[in-house]
Amino acid sequence: QQPVQSPQAVILREGEDAVINCSSSKALYSVHWYRQKHGEAPVFLMILLKGGEQKGHEKISASFNEKKQQSSLYLTASQLSYSGTYFCGTEVWGAQKLVFGQGTRLTINP
Amino acid sequence: AAGVIQSPRHLIKEKRETATLKCYPIPRHDTVYWYQQGPGQDPQFLISFYEKMQSDKGSIPDRFSAQQFSDYHSELNMSSLELGDSALYFCASSPSARFRTDTQYFGPGTRLTVL
């Protein structure tokens, strides 16, 4: 039931782009994206709903392929502050919970 | 803007002791979620409440119980603590979410250490 994220880790130089993928075996109602820095709380980035509604973050975008139960998070022109672990949380209809992927560790170097 | 408040922030207990973690959601949020996160792991859903009623349950041990009170704050009670219970415990709140999950805002977490 846990969604699968890829890659598990990525290292970039400042200004480069990254794509993080999240794939589920279940039909999804929504996908939520969070970023977590070490020892801190996950911070909400993006929610993608079945039907196409999207709420987001100014410099980060995402897509949601409902038929394939897949979502991708796009970080462009990465900044040092983007470093952290990114989690996708998936929701199925009727379940008031998120099931998180195993996380993708993103490191941005100067 | 007001955020989710959790207390205590750090807690150290001995094996077989009990612990109570508290969560105060963002004002006007009536849905609360509890997560457990071990080192290097993803947050694991424990339990959620909507309007003071349990709305979903995850991998929460029978030794744990939780409730949401009339002022919407929630408490997670943990008994017969084991070494494996050492983790970060997050509470998250969201606006009314009767049949689905809205944006969840996480609190700073309580770090529980069981010795």
Coordinates of C-alpha atoms in Angstrom, one line a residue:
Chain A
Q1 CA 0.0 0.0 0.0
Q2 CA 3.0 2.3 0.6
P3 CA 3.7 4.4 -2.5
V4 CA 7.1 4.1 -4.1
Q5 CA 9.3 7.1 -4.5
S6 CA 12.2 7.5 -6.9
P7 CA 15.0 8.3 -6.8
Q8 CA 15.8 7.5 -3.2
A9 CA 18.5 10.2 -3.2
V10 CA 19.7 12.9 -5.5
I11 CA 22.6 15.4 -5.4
L12 CA 22.4 18.6 -7.4
R13 CA 24.4 21.8 -7.8
E14 CA 22.5 25.0 -7.1
G15 CA 20.5 26.1 -10.1
E16 CA 19.9 22.6 -11.4
D17 CA 16.5 20.9 -11.8
A18 CA 15.2 17.8 -10.2
V19 CA 12.2 15.5 -10.6
I20 CA 10.9 13.2 -7.9
N21 CA 8.4 10.5 -8.7
C22 CA 5.7 8.9 -6.6
S23 CA 3.9 5.8 -7.7
S24 CA 1.0 3.9 -6.1
S25 CA -0.7 0.5 -6.7
K26 CA -4.0 1.9 -5.5
A27 CA -6.5 4.3 -7.1
L28 CA -5.8 7.6 -5.6
Y29 CA -7.9 10.5 -4.6
S30 CA -5.1 12.9 -3.9
V31 CA -1.4 13.2 -3.6
H32 CA 0.3 15.5 -1.1
W33 CA 3.9 16.6 -1.2
Y34 CA 6.0 17.6 1.8
R35 CA 9.6 18.6 2.5
Q36 CA 11.2 17.7 5.8
K37 CA 14.5 18.9 7.1
H38 CA 16.4 16.8 9.6
G39 CA 14.8 16.9 13.0
E40 CA 12.0 19.2 11.9
A41 CA 8.3 18.8 11.0
P42 CA 7.3 18.0 7.4
V43 CA 6.3 21.2 5.6
F44 CA 3.4 21.2 3.1
L45 CA 4.3 22.0 -0.5
M46 CA 1.6 20.8 -2.8
I47 CA -1.6 19.0 -3.0
L48 CA -3.0 17.4 -6.2
L49 CA -6.6 16.3 -6.3
K50 CA -8.4 13.8 -8.6
G51 CA -10.1 15.9 -11.2
G52 CA -7.1 18.3 -11.7
E53 CA -7.4 20.9 -8.9
Q54 CA -3.9 21.9 -7.8
K55 CA -2.7 24.0 -4.9
G56 CA 0.9 24.8 -4.8
H57 CA 4.1 26.5 -4.1
E58 CA 5.5 29.4 -6.1
K59 CA 8.7 27.8 -7.4
I60 CA 7.7 24.1 -7.3
S61 CA 5.2 22.4 -9.5
A62 CA 3.8 18.9 -9.8
S63 CA 1.7 16.7 -11.9
F64 CA -0.8 13.9 -11.2
N65 CA -1.6 11.1 -13.6
E66 CA -4.8 9.6 -12.2
K67 CA -4.9 6.7 -14.6
K68 CA -1.4 5.6 -13.7
Q69 CA -1.6 6.5 -10.0
Q70 CA 1.6 8.5 -10.4
S71 CA 2.7 12.0 -9.4
S72 CA 5.9 13.9 -10.1
L73 CA 7.3 16.9 -8.2
Y74 CA 9.4 19.3 -10.3
L75 CA 11.9 21.6 -8.7
T76 CA 13.5 24.0 -11.1
A77 CA 16.5 26.3 -10.6
S78 CA 17.1 24.6 -7.2
Q79 CA 18.2 26.7 -4.3
L80 CA 20.2 25.6 -1.2
S81 CA 17.1 25.9 0.8
Y82 CA 15.5 23.1 -1.2
S83 CA 17.7 20.5 0.5
G84 CA 15.8 18.0 2.6
T85 CA 13.8 14.8 2.3
Y86 CA 10.7 15.0 0.1
F87 CA 7.8 12.7 0.9
C88 CA 4.7 12.1 -1.1
G89 CA 1.6 11.2 0.9
T90 CA -1.2 9.4 -0.9
E91 CA -4.9 9.3 -0.1
V92 CA -7.6 6.9 -1.2
W93 CA -11.3 7.9 -1.1
G94 CA -12.9 7.5 2.3
A95 CA -9.7 7.1 4.3
Q96 CA -8.8 10.0 6.5
K97 CA -5.1 9.4 6.5
L98 CA -2.1 9.8 4.3
V99 CA 0.3 6.9 3.5
F100 CA 3.8 8.3 2.9
G101 CA 6.4 7.1 0.5
Q102 CA 9.8 6.2 1.9
G103 CA 11.2 9.7 1.0
T104 CA 13.7 11.1 -1.5
R105 CA 16.7 12.8 0.0
L106 CA 17.7 15.9 -2.0
T107 CA 21.1 17.5 -1.4
I108 CA 21.9 20.9 -3.1
N109 CA 25.5 21.9 -3.2
P110 CA 26.8 25.4 -3.9
Chain B
A1 CA -0.2 32.6 11.7
A2 CA -1.0 30.1 14.5
G3 CA 0.5 26.7 14.1
V4 CA 0.0 23.3 15.6
I5 CA 1.3 23.1 19.2
Q6 CA 2.7 19.9 20.7
S7 CA 3.8 19.3 24.2
P8 CA 6.2 18.3 25.5
R9 CA 8.8 18.7 22.9
H10 CA 11.1 16.1 24.4
L11 CA 10.3 13.3 26.7
I12 CA 12.5 10.6 28.3
K13 CA 10.9 7.6 29.9
E14 CA 11.9 4.2 31.2
K15 CA 10.7 0.9 29.8
R16 CA 7.2 0.0 31.0
E17 CA 6.3 3.5 32.0
T18 CA 3.5 5.6 30.5
A19 CA 3.6 8.8 28.5
T20 CA 1.0 11.3 27.4
L21 CA 1.6 13.5 24.3
K22 CA -0.6 16.5 23.7
C23 CA -1.6 18.3 20.5
Y24 CA -3.4 21.6 20.0
P25 CA -4.6 22.1 16.5
I26 CA -4.7 25.3 14.5
P27 CA -7.8 27.3 15.5
R28 CA -10.9 26.2 13.5
H29 CA -9.2 22.9 12.5
D30 CA -11.4 20.0 13.7
T31 CA -9.4 17.1 12.3
V32 CA -6.3 15.8 14.0
Y33 CA -3.8 13.1 12.9
W34 CA -1.0 11.4 14.8
Y35 CA 2.1 10.0 13.1
Q36 CA 5.2 8.1 14.4
Q37 CA 8.5 8.6 12.7
G38 CA 11.5 6.5 13.4
P39 CA 15.1 7.6 12.5
G40 CA 15.5 7.8 8.7
Q41 CA 12.0 6.5 8.1
D42 CA 8.8 8.0 6.7
P43 CA 6.0 9.2 9.0
Q44 CA 3.7 6.2 9.9
F45 CA 0.0 7.1 10.4
L46 CA -1.3 6.0 13.8
I47 CA -4.8 7.4 14.2
S48 CA -7.0 10.4 13.2
F49 CA -10.0 12.2 14.7
Y50 CA -12.7 14.3 13.1
E51 CA -15.1 16.2 15.3
K52 CA -14.0 14.3 18.4
M53 CA -14.7 10.9 16.8
Q54 CA -12.0 8.5 15.6
S55 CA -12.1 8.6 11.8
D56 CA -9.3 6.3 10.8
K57 CA -6.8 4.0 12.4
G58 CA -3.4 2.8 11.2
S59 CA -0.6 0.8 12.7
I60 CA -1.2 1.9 16.3
P61 CA -0.3 -0.6 19.0
D62 CA -3.0 -1.7 21.4
R63 CA -0.8 -0.2 24.2
F64 CA -1.6 3.2 22.7
S65 CA -4.8 5.1 22.9
A66 CA -5.9 8.6 21.8
Q67 CA -8.8 10.9 22.0
Q68 CA -9.9 14.3 20.9
F69 CA -11.6 16.6 23.4
S70 CA -14.4 19.2 23.1
D71 CA -11.8 22.0 22.5
Y72 CA -10.4 19.8 19.6
H73 CA -7.1 19.2 21.3
S74 CA -5.9 15.6 21.2
E75 CA -3.9 13.4 23.5
L76 CA -1.9 10.3 22.7
N77 CA -1.6 7.9 25.7
M78 CA 1.2 5.4 25.5
S79 CA 1.5 2.6 28.1
S80 CA 4.0 -0.2 28.8
L81 CA 6.6 1.7 26.8
E82 CA 9.2 -0.3 24.9
L83 CA 12.5 0.6 23.5
G84 CA 11.1 0.5 20.0
D85 CA 8.6 3.3 20.8
S86 CA 11.5 5.8 20.8
A87 CA 10.7 8.1 17.9
L88 CA 9.4 11.5 16.8
Y89 CA 5.7 11.8 17.2
F90 CA 4.0 14.3 15.0
C91 CA 0.5 15.7 15.3
A92 CA -1.1 17.3 12.2
S93 CA -4.3 19.2 11.9
S94 CA -6.5 20.1 8.9
P95 CA -9.7 22.0 8.3
S96 CA -13.0 20.0 8.2
A97 CA -12.4 16.8 6.3
R98 CA -15.4 14.6 6.7
F99 CA -14.7 12.1 3.9
R100 CA -11.3 13.1 2.6
T101 CA -8.0 14.5 3.7
D102 CA -7.4 18.2 3.3
T103 CA -4.0 19.8 3.7
Q104 CA -2.3 18.6 6.9
Y105 CA -0.2 21.0 8.9
F106 CA 2.3 19.3 11.1
G107 CA 3.3 20.4 14.6
P108 CA 7.0 20.5 15.6
G109 CA 6.8 17.0 17.1
T110 CA 7.5 15.3 20.4
R111 CA 10.8 13.4 20.6
L112 CA 10.2 10.4 22.8
T113 CA 13.2 8.5 24.2
V114 CA 12.6 5.2 26.0
L115 CA 15.5 4.0 28.1

